[in-house]
Backbone as JSON Lines, residues from 0, in Angstrom:
{"i":0,"aa":"E","n":[0.83,-1.19,0.0],"ca":[0.0,0.0,0.0],"c":[0.88,1.26,0.0]}
{"i":1,"aa":"R","n":[1.92,1.25,0.81],"ca":[2.81,2.42,0.88],"c":[3.49,2.68,-0.46]}
{"i":2,"aa":"A","n":[3.92,1.6,-1.16],"ca":[4.56,1.75,-2.47],"c":[3.6,2.38,-3.47]}
{"i":3,"aa":"V","n":[2.34,2.01,-3.4],"ca":[1.33,2.59,-4.31],"c":[1.17,4.07,-4.01]}
{"i":4,"aa":"L","n":[1.08,4.43,-2.73],"ca":[0.94,5.83,-2.35],"c":[2.15,6.65,-2.78]}
{"i":5,"aa":"E","n":[3.34,6.1,-2.63],"ca":[4.55,6.81,-3.05],"c":[4.56,7.0,-4.56]}
{"i":6,"aa":"K","n":[4.13,5.97,-5.3],"ca":[4.08,6.08,-6.76],"c":[3.07,7.15,-7.18]}
{"i":7,"aa":"L","n":[1.91,7.18,-6.52],"ca":[0.9,8.19,-6.84],"c":[1.4,9.59,-6.53]}
{"i":8,"aa":"A","n":[2.18,9.74,-5.48],"ca":[2.71,11.05,-5.11],"c":[3.65,11.59,-6.19]}
{"i":9,"aa":"D","n":[4.23,10.7,-6.96],"ca":[5.15,11.11,-8.03],"c":[4.44,11.4,-9.35]}
{"i":10,"aa":"Q","n":[3.13,11.19,-9.4],"ca":[2.4,11.41,-10.64],"c":[2.35,12.91,-10.95]}
{"i":11,"aa":"P","n":[2.52,13.26,-12.19],"ca":[2.46,14.68,-12.55],"c":[1.04,15.23,-12.42]}
{"i":12,"aa":"R","n":[0.95,16.51,-12.2],"ca":[-0.34,17.2,-12.17],"c":[-0.67,17.54,-13.61]}
{"i":13,"aa":"V","n":[-1.87,17.19,-14.05],"ca":[-2.3,17.46,-15.42],"c":[-3.4,18.52,-15.36]}
{"i":14,"aa":"V","n":[-3.19,19.61,-16.1],"ca":[-4.15,20.71,-16.09],"c":[-4.48,21.1,-17.53]}
{"i":15,"aa":"A","n":[-5.57,21.83,-17.69],"ca":[-5.95,22.37,-19.0],"c":[-6.15,23.87,-18.86]}
{"i":16,"aa":"V","n":[-5.59,24.62,-19.8],"ca":[-5.77,26.07,-19.85],"c":[-6.35,26.4,-21.21]}
{"i":17,"aa":"G","n":[-7.46,27.12,-21.22],"ca":[-8.07,27.54,-22.48],"c":[-8.14,29.04,-22.56]}
{"i":18,"aa":"H","n":[-7.58,29.6,-23.63],"ca":[-7.6,31.05,-23.85],"c":[-8.53,31.36,-25.01]}
{"i":19,"aa":"S","n":[-9.39,32.36,-24.83],"ca":[-10.3,32.82,-25.87],"c":[-11.21,31.67,-26.31]}
{"i":20,"aa":"F","n":[-11.27,31.38,-27.61],"ca":[-12.1,30.26,-28.08],"c":[-11.62,28.95,-27.48]}
{"i":21,"aa":"G","n":[-10.34,28.87,-27.16],"ca":[-9.79,27.66,-26.54],"c":[-10.46,27.3,-25.23]}
{"i":22,"aa":"G","n":[-11.02,28.29,-24.53],"ca":[-11.74,28.01,-23.3],"c":[-12.99,27.18,-23.56]}
{"i":23,"aa":"A","n":[-13.71,27.53,-24.63],"ca":[-14.89,26.75,-24.99],"c":[-14.5,25.34,-25.42]}
{"i":24,"aa":"V","n":[-13.35,25.22,-26.09],"ca":[-12.85,23.91,-26.49],"c":[-12.55,23.06,-25.25]}
{"i":25,"aa":"V","n":[-11.9,23.66,-24.25],"ca":[-11.62,22.95,-23.01],"c":[-12.94,22.54,-22.34]}
{"i":26,"aa":"G","n":[-13.93,23.45,-22.32],"ca":[-15.22,23.13,-21.72],"c":[-15.9,21.96,-22.43]}
{"i":27,"aa":"E","n":[-15.86,21.96,-23.75],"ca":[-16.45,20.84,-24.5],"c":[-15.69,19.55,-24.23]}
{"i":28,"aa":"A","n":[-14.37,19.65,-24.16],"ca":[-13.57,18.45,-23.86],"c":[-13.93,17.92,-22.47]}
{"i":29,"aa":"E","n":[-14.16,18.83,-21.53],"ca":[-14.58,18.4,-20.19],"c":[-15.9,17.64,-20.25]}
{"i":30,"aa":"R","n":[-16.81,18.15,-21.06],"ca":[-18.12,17.48,-21.2],"c":[-17.96,16.04,-21.66]}
{"i":31,"aa":"Y","n":[-16.94,15.79,-22.43],"ca":[-16.72,14.45,-22.98],"c":[-15.66,13.67,-22.21]}
{"i":32,"aa":"G","n":[-15.35,14.11,-20.98],"ca":[-14.5,13.31,-20.12],"c":[-13.03,13.67,-20.07]}
{"i":33,"aa":"L","n":[-12.66,14.89,-20.42],"ca":[-11.27,15.31,-20.33],"c":[-10.7,14.96,-18.96]}
{"i":34,"aa":"A","n":[-9.6,14.25,-18.94],"ca":[-9.0,13.78,-17.68],"c":[-7.9,14.74,-17.25]}
{"i":35,"aa":"V","n":[-8.27,15.74,-16.46],"ca":[-7.31,16.7,-15.91],"c":[-7.62,16.92,-14.44]}
{"i":36,"aa":"D","n":[-6.63,17.47,-13.74],"ca":[-6.8,17.75,-12.32],"c":[-7.48,19.09,-12.06]}
{"i":37,"aa":"A","n":[-7.32,20.05,-12.98],"ca":[-7.89,21.38,-12.8],"c":[-7.97,22.07,-14.17]}
{"i":38,"aa":"V","n":[-8.82,23.11,-14.24],"ca":[-9.04,23.85,-15.48],"c":[-8.92,25.35,-15.2]}
{"i":39,"aa":"L","n":[-8.29,26.06,-16.13],"ca":[-8.21,27.52,-16.07],"c":[-8.7,28.09,-17.39]}
{"i":40,"aa":"H","n":[-9.68,28.99,-17.3],"ca":[-10.19,29.73,-18.46],"c":[-9.56,31.12,-18.42]}
{"i":41,"aa":"V","n":[-8.79,31.46,-19.46],"ca":[-8.13,32.77,-19.54],"c":[-8.8,33.56,-20.67]}
{"i":42,"aa":"A","n":[-9.48,34.64,-20.31],"ca":[-10.2,35.44,-21.3],"c":[-10.97,34.52,-22.24]}
{"i":43,"aa":"S","n":[-11.71,33.61,-21.64],"ca":[-12.36,32.52,-22.36],"c":[-13.7,32.96,-22.95]}
{"i":44,"aa":"A","n":[-14.0,32.46,-24.13],"ca":[-15.28,32.76,-24.79],"c":[-16.44,32.09,-24.07]}
{"i":45,"aa":"G","n":[-16.2,31.03,-23.33],"ca":[-17.26,30.33,-22.61],"c":[-16.75,29.02,-22.04]}
{"i":46,"aa":"V","n":[-17.63,28.32,-21.33],"ca":[-17.25,27.05,-20.71],"c":[-17.8,25.85,-21.48]}
{"i":47,"aa":"G","n":[-18.29,26.06,-22.68],"ca":[-18.86,24.96,-23.46],"c":[-20.37,24.88,-23.22]}
{"i":48,"aa":"R","n":[-20.98,23.9,-23.85],"ca":[-22.45,23.8,-23.82],"c":[-22.93,23.05,-22.59]}
{"i":49,"aa":"V","n":[-22.82,23.72,-21.45],"ca":[-23.31,23.22,-20.17],"c":[-24.05,24.36,-19.49]}
{"i":50,"aa":"R","n":[-24.84,24.0,-18.47],"ca":[-25.55,25.04,-17.72],"c":[-25.12,25.11,-16.26]}
{"i":51,"aa":"D","n":[-24.41,24.06,-15.82],"ca":[-24.03,23.98,-14.42],"c":[-22.81,23.06,-14.32]}
{"i":52,"aa":"P","n":[-21.96,23.23,-13.3],"ca":[-20.82,22.32,-13.15],"c":[-21.24,20.85,-13.08]}
{"i":53,"aa":"Y","n":[-22.45,20.58,-12.6],"ca":[-22.91,19.2,-12.5],"c":[-23.34,18.62,-13.85]}
{"i":54,"aa":"D","n":[-23.21,19.39,-14.92],"ca":[-23.38,18.85,-16.27],"c":[-22.09,18.2,-16.76]}
{"i":55,"aa":"F","n":[-20.97,18.49,-16.08],"ca":[-19.69,17.86,-16.41],"c":[-19.59,16.5,-15.72]}
{"i":56,"aa":"P","n":[-18.84,15.56,-16.29],"ca":[-18.64,14.28,-15.6],"c":[-17.98,14.44,-14.23]}
{"i":57,"aa":"D","n":[-17.12,15.44,-14.07],"ca":[-16.46,15.69,-12.79],"c":[-16.83,17.09,-12.31]}
{"i":58,"aa":"P","n":[-18.01,17.23,-11.67],"ca":[-18.49,18.56,-11.3],"c":[-17.66,19.25,-10.23]}
{"i":59,"aa":"R","n":[-16.91,18.49,-9.46],"ca":[-16.14,19.09,-8.36],"c":[-14.7,19.39,-8.73]}
{"i":60,"aa":"R","n":[-14.35,19.23,-10.0],"ca":[-12.99,19.56,-10.45],"c":[-12.73,21.04,-10.19]}
{"i":61,"aa":"P","n":[-11.56,21.4,-9.69],"ca":[-11.25,22.82,-9.5],"c":[-11.23,23.56,-10.85]}
{"i":62,"aa":"R","n":[-12.01,24.63,-10.91],"ca":[-12.08,25.45,-12.12],"c":[-11.8,26.9,-11.74]}
{"i":63,"aa":"Y","n":[-10.98,27.54,-12.58],"ca":[-10.59,28.93,-12.34],"c":[-10.83,29.72,-13.62]}
{"i":64,"aa":"S","n":[-10.93,31.04,-13.45],"ca":[-11.12,31.91,-14.61],"c":[-10.44,33.24,-14.34]}
{"i":65,"aa":"M","n":[-9.97,33.87,-15.43],"ca":[-9.48,35.25,-15.33],"c":[-9.78,35.97,-16.65]}
{"i":66,"aa":"T","n":[-10.41,37.12,-16.53],"ca":[-10.67,37.99,-17.67],"c":[-10.49,39.42,-17.19]}
{"i":67,"aa":"A","n":[-9.67,40.18,-17.88],"ca":[-9.41,41.57,-17.47],"c":[-10.62,42.44,-17.8]}
{"i":68,"aa":"P","n":[-10.83,43.49,-17.02],"ca":[-11.92,44.43,-17.33],"c":[-11.69,45.08,-18.69]}
{"i":69,"aa":"G","n":[-12.75,45.16,-19.47],"ca":[-12.65,45.79,-20.78],"c":[-12.17,44.88,-21.89]}
{"i":70,"aa":"D","n":[-11.86,43.61,-21.58],"ca":[-11.48,42.65,-22.62],"c":[-12.68,42.46,-23.54]}
{"i":71,"aa":"L","n":[-12.47,42.6,-24.83],"ca":[-13.58,42.49,-25.79],"c":[-14.22,41.11,-25.81]}
{"i":72,"aa":"I","n":[-13.57,40.09,-25.25],"ca":[-14.19,38.76,-25.19],"c":[-15.49,38.83,-24.39]}
{"i":73,"aa":"G","n":[-15.58,39.81,-23.51],"ca":[-16.79,39.99,-22.71],"c":[-18.03,40.22,-23.55]}
{"i":74,"aa":"L","n":[-17.85,40.66,-24.79],"ca":[-19.0,40.88,-25.67],"c":[-19.64,39.59,-26.13]}
{"i":75,"aa":"V","n":[-18.91,38.49,-26.09],"ca":[-19.47,37.21,-26.55],"c":[-19.64,36.19,-25.43]}
{"i":76,"aa":"Q","n":[-19.08,36.44,-24.27],"ca":[-19.2,35.48,-23.17],"c":[-20.67,35.35,-22.76]}
{"i":77,"aa":"G","n":[-21.14,34.11,-22.76],"ca":[-22.49,33.84,-22.25],"c":[-23.63,34.31,-23.12]}
{"i":78,"aa":"L","n":[-23.38,34.71,-24.36],"ca":[-24.47,35.14,-25.24],"c":[-25.39,33.96,-25.56]}
{"i":79,"aa":"P","n":[-26.7,34.19,-25.5],"ca":[-27.6,33.11,-25.92],"c":[-27.51,32.94,-27.44]}
{"i":80,"aa":"T","n":[-27.47,31.71,-27.85],"ca":[-27.38,31.41,-29.28],"c":[-28.3,30.25,-29.59]}
{"i":81,"aa":"P","n":[-28.54,29.96,-30.86],"ca":[-29.36,28.8,-31.2],"c":[-28.73,27.53,-30.65]}
{"i":82,"aa":"P","n":[-29.55,26.5,-30.33],"ca":[-28.99,25.24,-29.79],"c":[-27.89,24.68,-30.68]}
{"i":83,"aa":"G","n":[-26.83,24.23,-30.03],"ca":[-25.72,23.62,-30.76],"c":[-24.66,24.6,-31.21]}
{"i":84,"aa":"L","n":[-24.91,25.89,-31.03],"ca":[-23.93,26.91,-31.41],"c":[-23.48,27.67,-30.17]}
{"i":85,"aa":"G","n":[-22.51,28.52,-30.33],"ca":[-22.08,29.36,-29.22],"c":[-21.01,28.71,-28.37]}
{"i":86,"aa":"H","n":[-20.61,29.43,-27.35],"ca":[-19.47,29.01,-26.55],"c":[-19.84,28.69,-25.12]}
{"i":87,"aa":"G","n":[-21.11,28.82,-24.77],"ca":[-21.56,28.49,-23.43],"c":[-21.49,29.65,-22.47]}
{"i":88,"aa":"P","n":[-21.82,29.38,-21.21],"ca":[-21.85,30.44,-20.2],"c":[-20.5,31.11,-19.99]}
{"i":89,"aa":"D","n":[-20.58,32.33,-19.48],"ca":[-19.39,33.11,-19.13],"c":[-18.68,32.44,-17.97]}
{"i":90,"aa":"P","n":[-17.42,32.04,-18.14],"ca":[-16.72,31.37,-17.04],"c":[-16.52,32.26,-15.82]}
{"i":91,"aa":"D","n":[-16.5,33.57,-16.02],"ca":[-16.29,34.48,-14.9],"c":[-17.5,34.51,-13.97]}
{"i":92,"aa":"D","n":[-18.68,34.12,-14.48],"ca":[-19.91,34.12,-13.68],"c":[-20.44,32.71,-13.44]}
{"i":93,"aa":"F","n":[-19.73,31.71,-13.93],"ca":[-20.2,30.33,-13.84],"c":[-20.1,29.83,-12.4]}
{"i":94,"aa":"R","n":[-21.11,29.14,-11.95],"ca":[-21.15,28.64,-10.58],"c":[-19.93,27.76,-10.28]}
{"i":95,"aa":"C","n":[-19.36,27.97,-9.12],"ca":[-18.24,27.17,-8.6],"c":[-16.91,27.42,-9.31]}
{"i":96,"aa":"V","n":[-16.81,28.46,-10.1],"ca":[-15.53,28.83,-10.72],"c":[-14.9,29.92,-9.86]}
{"i":97,"aa":"T","n":[-13.64,29.76,-9.53],"ca":[-12.91,30.75,-8.74],"c":[-12.22,31.73,-9.68]}
{"i":98,"aa":"T","n":[-12.47,33.01,-9.48],"ca":[-11.89,34.04,-10.33],"c":[-10.5,34.42,-9.8]}
{"i":99,"aa":"L","n":[-9.53,34.44,-10.71],"ca":[-8.19,34.89,-10.37],"c":[-8.02,36.31,-10.9]}
{"i":100,"aa":"P","n":[-7.35,37.18,-10.16],"ca":[-7.19,38.57,-10.61],"c":[-6.2,38.69,-11.77]}
{"i":101,"aa":"T","n":[-6.43,39.69,-12.6],"ca":[-5.48,39.96,-13.68],"c":[-4.45,41.01,-13.26]}
{"i":102,"aa":"G","n":[-4.83,41.91,-12.38],"ca":[-3.88,42.84,-11.78],"c":[-3.23,43.83,-12.71]}
{"i":103,"aa":"R","n":[-1.91,43.95,-12.58],"ca":[-1.14,44.99,-13.27],"c":[-0.06,44.4,-14.16]}
{"i":104,"aa":"L","n":[0.4,45.24,-15.09],"ca":[1.56,44.9,-15.92],"c":[2.82,45.04,-15.07]}
{"i":105,"aa":"P","n":[3.94,44.46,-15.51],"ca":[5.19,44.63,-14.76],"c":[5.55,46.11,-14.63]}
{"i":106,"aa":"D","n":[6.25,46.46,-13.56],"ca":[6.64,47.85,-13.31],"c":[7.77,48.34,-14.22]}
{"i":107,"aa":"D","n":[8.51,47.44,-14.81],"ca":[9.68,47.78,-15.61],"c":[9.28,48.29,-17.0]}
{"i":108,"aa":"P","n":[9.56,49.56,-17.34],"ca":[9.22,50.09,-18.66],"c":[9.92,49.34,-19.81]}
{"i":109,"aa":"A","n":[11.03,48.66,-19.51],"ca":[11.75,47.91,-20.54],"c":[11.16,46.52,-20.77]}
{"i":110,"aa":"A","n":[10.23,46.1,-19.89],"ca":[9.57,44.79,-20.08],"c":[8.85,44.81,-21.43]}
{"i":111,"aa":"R","n":[8.77,43.66,-22.06],"ca":[8.21,43.56,-23.42],"c":[6.79,43.01,-23.42]}
{"i":112,"aa":"D","n":[5.99,43.53,-24.34],"ca":[4.65,42.99,-24.53],"c":[4.7,41.77,-25.43]}
{"i":113,"aa":"E","n":[3.55,41.23,-25.79],"ca":[3.52,39.99,-26.59],"c":[4.09,40.16,-27.99]}
{"i":114,"aa":"L","n":[4.23,41.39,-28.46],"ca":[4.82,41.65,-29.78],"c":[6.29,42.05,-29.68]}
{"i":115,"aa":"G","n":[6.84,42.02,-28.47],"ca":[8.25,42.35,-28.28],"c":[8.53,43.82,-28.1]}
{"i":116,"aa":"R","n":[7.49,44.64,-27.98],"ca":[7.68,46.08,-27.79],"c":[7.83,46.41,-26.31]}
{"i":117,"aa":"P","n":[8.68,47.37,-25.96],"ca":[8.79,47.77,-24.55],"c":[7.46,48.33,-24.05]}
{"i":118,"aa":"L","n":[7.15,48.06,-22.79],"ca":[5.9,48.57,-22.22],"c":[5.9,50.08,-22.09]}
{"i":119,"aa":"G","n":[7.07,50.67,-21.84],"ca":[7.16,52.12,-21.72],"c":[6.22,52.67,-20.65]}
{"i":120,"aa":"E","n":[5.38,53.64,-21.03],"ca":[4.47,54.29,-20.09],"c":[3.39,53.35,-19.56]}
{"i":121,"aa":"R","n":[3.15,52.24,-20.24],"ca":[2.14,51.27,-19.78],"c":[2.62,50.46,-18.58]}
{"i":122,"aa":"A","n":[3.93,50.47,-18.31],"ca":[4.49,49.68,-17.2],"c":[3.77,50.01,-15.9]}
{"i":123,"aa":"G","n":[3.41,48.97,-15.17],"ca":[2.76,49.13,-13.87],"c":[1.28,49.46,-13.93]}
{"i":124,"aa":"S","n":[0.74,49.64,-15.12],"ca":[-0.68,49.98,-15.22],"c":[-1.57,48.75,-15.08]}
{"i":125,"aa":"T","n":[-2.82,49.0,-14.76],"ca":[-3.79,47.92,-14.62],"c":[-4.03,47.27,-15.97]}
{"i":126,"aa":"I","n":[-4.09,45.95,-15.98],"ca":[-4.39,45.23,-17.22],"c":[-5.88,45.41,-17.5]}
{"i":127,"aa":"G","n":[-6.2,45.96,-18.64],"ca":[-7.6,46.19,-19.0],"c":[-7.7,46.77,-20.39]}
{"i":128,"aa":"G","n":[-8.91,46.77,-20.92],"ca":[-9.16,47.33,-22.24],"c":[-8.91,46.33,-23.35]}
{"i":129,"aa":"V","n":[-8.91,46.84,-24.57],"ca":[-8.82,46.0,-25.77],"c":[-7.57,45.14,-25.76]}
{"i":130,"aa":"S","n":[-6.43,45.7,-25.37],"ca":[-5.18,44.94,-25.42],"c":[-5.08,43.88,-24.34]}
{"i":131,"aa":"S","n":[-5.97,43.92,-23.37],"ca":[-5.88,42.99,-22.24],"c":[-6.05,41.53,-22.65]}
{"i":132,"aa":"H","n":[-6.68,41.29,-23.79],"ca":[-6.92,39.91,-24.22],"c":[-5.61,39.14,-24.34]}
{"i":133,"aa":"S","n":[-4.55,39.82,-24.75],"ca":[-3.24,39.17,-24.8],"c":[-2.29,39.7,-23.72]}
{"i":134,"aa":"D","n":[-2.58,40.88,-23.15],"ca":[-1.72,41.43,-22.1],"c":[-1.64,40.51,-20.89]}
{"i":135,"aa":"V","n":[-2.64,39.67,-20.7],"ca":[-2.61,38.76,-19.55],"c":[-1.43,37.8,-19.62]}
{"i":136,"aa":"F","n":[-0.81,37.67,-20.8],"ca":[0.33,36.76,-20.95],"c":[1.68,37.48,-20.95]}
{"i":137,"aa":"I","n":[1.68,38.79,-20.67],"ca":[2.95,39.5,-20.61],"c":[3.74,38.98,-19.41]}
{"i":138,"aa":"R","n":[4.95,38.55,-19.69],"ca":[5.79,37.93,-18.67],"c":[5.96,38.82,-17.46]}
{"i":139,"aa":"Y","n":[5.77,38.23,-16.3],"ca":[5.91,38.85,-14.99],"c":[4.78,39.82,-14.64]}
{"i":140,"aa":"S","n":[3.73,39.89,-15.45],"ca":[2.55,40.66,-15.04],"c":[1.85,39.87,-13.93]}
{"i":141,"aa":"D","n":[0.95,40.52,-13.21],"ca":[0.21,39.82,-12.17],"c":[-0.59,38.65,-12.76]}
{"i":142,"aa":"A","n":[-1.17,38.84,-13.93],"ca":[-1.93,37.77,-14.58],"c":[-1.0,36.61,-14.95]}
{"i":143,"aa":"W","n":[0.18,36.93,-15.48],"ca":[1.15,35.89,-15.84],"c":[1.5,35.06,-14.6]}
{"i":144,"aa":"W","n":[1.72,35.74,-13.48],"ca":[2.03,35.02,-12.24],"c":[0.84,34.17,-11.81]}
{"i":145,"aa":"G","n":[-0.39,34.65,-12.02],"ca":[-1.57,33.86,-11.69],"c":[-1.64,32.58,-12.5]}
{"i":146,"aa":"V","n":[-1.36,32.67,-13.8],"ca":[-1.33,31.48,-14.66],"c":[-0.21,30.55,-14.18]}
{"i":147,"aa":"Y","n":[0.94,31.12,-13.89],"ca":[2.07,30.32,-13.4],"c":[1.7,29.56,-12.13]}
{"i":148,"aa":"R","n":[1.1,30.26,-11.18],"ca":[0.71,29.62,-9.91],"c":[-0.31,28.5,-10.16]}
{"i":149,"aa":"F","n":[-1.21,28.73,-11.1],"ca":[-2.16,27.67,-11.44],"c":[-1.41,26.45,-11.99]}
{"i":150,"aa":"L","n":[-0.49,26.7,-12.91],"ca":[0.23,25.59,-13.55],"c":[1.04,24.77,-12.56]}
{"i":151,"aa":"V","n":[1.63,25.43,-11.58],"ca":[2.46,24.69,-10.62],"c":[1.66,24.24,-9.39]}
{"i":152,"aa":"G","n":[0.37,24.57,-9.36],"ca":[-0.49,24.08,-8.29],"c":[-0.44,24.82,-6.99]}
{"i":153,"aa":"T","n":[-0.08,26.12,-7.04],"ca":[-0.01,26.87,-5.79],"c":[-1.13,27.9,-5.64]}
{"i":154,"aa":"V","n":[-2.13,27.89,-6.54],"ca":[-3.29,28.76,-6.32],"c":[-4.1,28.16,-5.18]}
{"i":155,"aa":"P","n":[-4.79,28.99,-4.4],"ca":[-5.6,28.43,-3.32],"c":[-6.68,27.5,-3.89]}
{"i":156,"aa":"P","n":[-6.96,26.41,-3.19],"ca":[-8.01,25.52,-3.7],"c":[-9.36,26.22,-3.61]}
{"i":157,"aa":"P","n":[-10.22,25.95,-4.58],"ca":[-11.55,26.59,-4.55],"c":[-12.41,25.94,-3.47]}
{"i":158,"aa":"P","n":[-13.47,26.62,-3.05],"ca":[-14.39,25.99,-2.11],"c":[-15.09,24.8,-2.77]}
{"i":159,"aa":"E","n":[-15.66,23.94,-1.96],"ca":[-16.43,22.8,-2.49],"c":[-17.56,23.31,-3.39]}
{"i":160,"aa":"C","n":[-17.9,22.53,-4.39],"ca":[-18.99,22.87,-5.3],"c":[-20.19,22.0,-4.95]}
{"i":161,"aa":"P","n":[-21.16,22.57,-4.23],"ca":[-22.32,21.77,-3.85],"c":[-23.23,21.49,-5.05]}
{"i":162,"aa":"P","n":[-24.03,20.44,-4.96],"ca":[-24.99,20.17,-6.04],"c":[-25.93,21.36,-6.22]}
{"i":163,"aa":"P","n":[-26.51,21.5,-7.41],"ca":[-27.44,22.62,-7.63],"c":[-28.68,22.48,-6.74]}
{"i":164,"aa":"D","n":[-29.31,23.6,-6.46],"ca":[-30.51,23.62,-5.62],"c":[-31.7,22.97,-6.3]}
{"i":165,"aa":"D","n":[-31.76,23.05,-7.61],"ca":[-32.93,22.56,-8.36],"c":[-32.7,21.14,-8.87]}
{"i":166,"aa":"E","n":[-32.86,20.17,-8.01],"ca":[-32.63,18.77,-8.37],"c":[-33.86,18.16,-9.05]}
{"i":167,"aa":"D","n":[-34.57,18.94,-9.84],"ca":[-35.78,18.46,-10.51],"c":[-35.39,17.53,-11.67]}
{"i":168,"aa":"P","n":[-35.65,16.22,-11.53],"ca":[-35.24,15.28,-12.58],"c":[-36.06,15.42,-13.87]}
{"i":169,"aa":"T","n":[-37.18,16.14,-13.8],"ca":[-38.01,16.28,-15.01],"c":[-37.59,17.48,-15.84]}
{"i":170,"aa":"R","n":[-36.68,18.3,-15.33],"ca":[-36.25,19.48,-16.06],"c":[-35.45,19.07,-17.28]}
{"i":171,"aa":"A","n":[-35.84,19.54,-18.43],"ca":[-35.12,19.2,-19.67],"c":[-33.94,20.15,-19.83]}
{"i":172,"aa":"R","n":[-32.89,19.63,-20.38],"ca":[-31.7,20.46,-20.65],"c":[-31.38,20.38,-22.13]}
{"i":173,"aa":"L","n":[-31.24,21.52,-22.74],"ca":[-30.79,21.58,-24.13],"c":[-29.34,21.94,-24.12]}
{"i":174,"aa":"L","n":[-28.52,21.04,-24.54],"ca":[-27.08,21.29,-24.55],"c":[-26.55,21.29,-25.95]}
């Protein structure tokens, strides 16, 4: 028994991160049994065609989300669409998802953005607006550190995800 426990302790942590449309792809993969330890939606278009965490095979899986204020992805997150289309609910408002802050850009004006340009006057500013969709990946920004902490497993664990209040078995779900 001890040898099994030691072997399990050496198992790698497997996570999924979905950015933009990739978030909806991760959500759909979860619906079909994606085997990961945790999920992070970064400026995600949606969580896939589900209505509640209990629509996933593993409803208690730790799920996190981060979207900067003013990110244009907010215009499509959670939009109602015809059945079978769309990206699903907004991960930032989805039940049992823990929101991670996007924070600020690095303080160093010489730090580079995703296109290799120096941040200049933008250094130290709050991540937000149109450019925030990719600014969340600027190295050493608060958002970058949040993604890093998620990847290495040092983000705080989310609270338990209780079953939904409406356990009505006759309720139809269109997914």
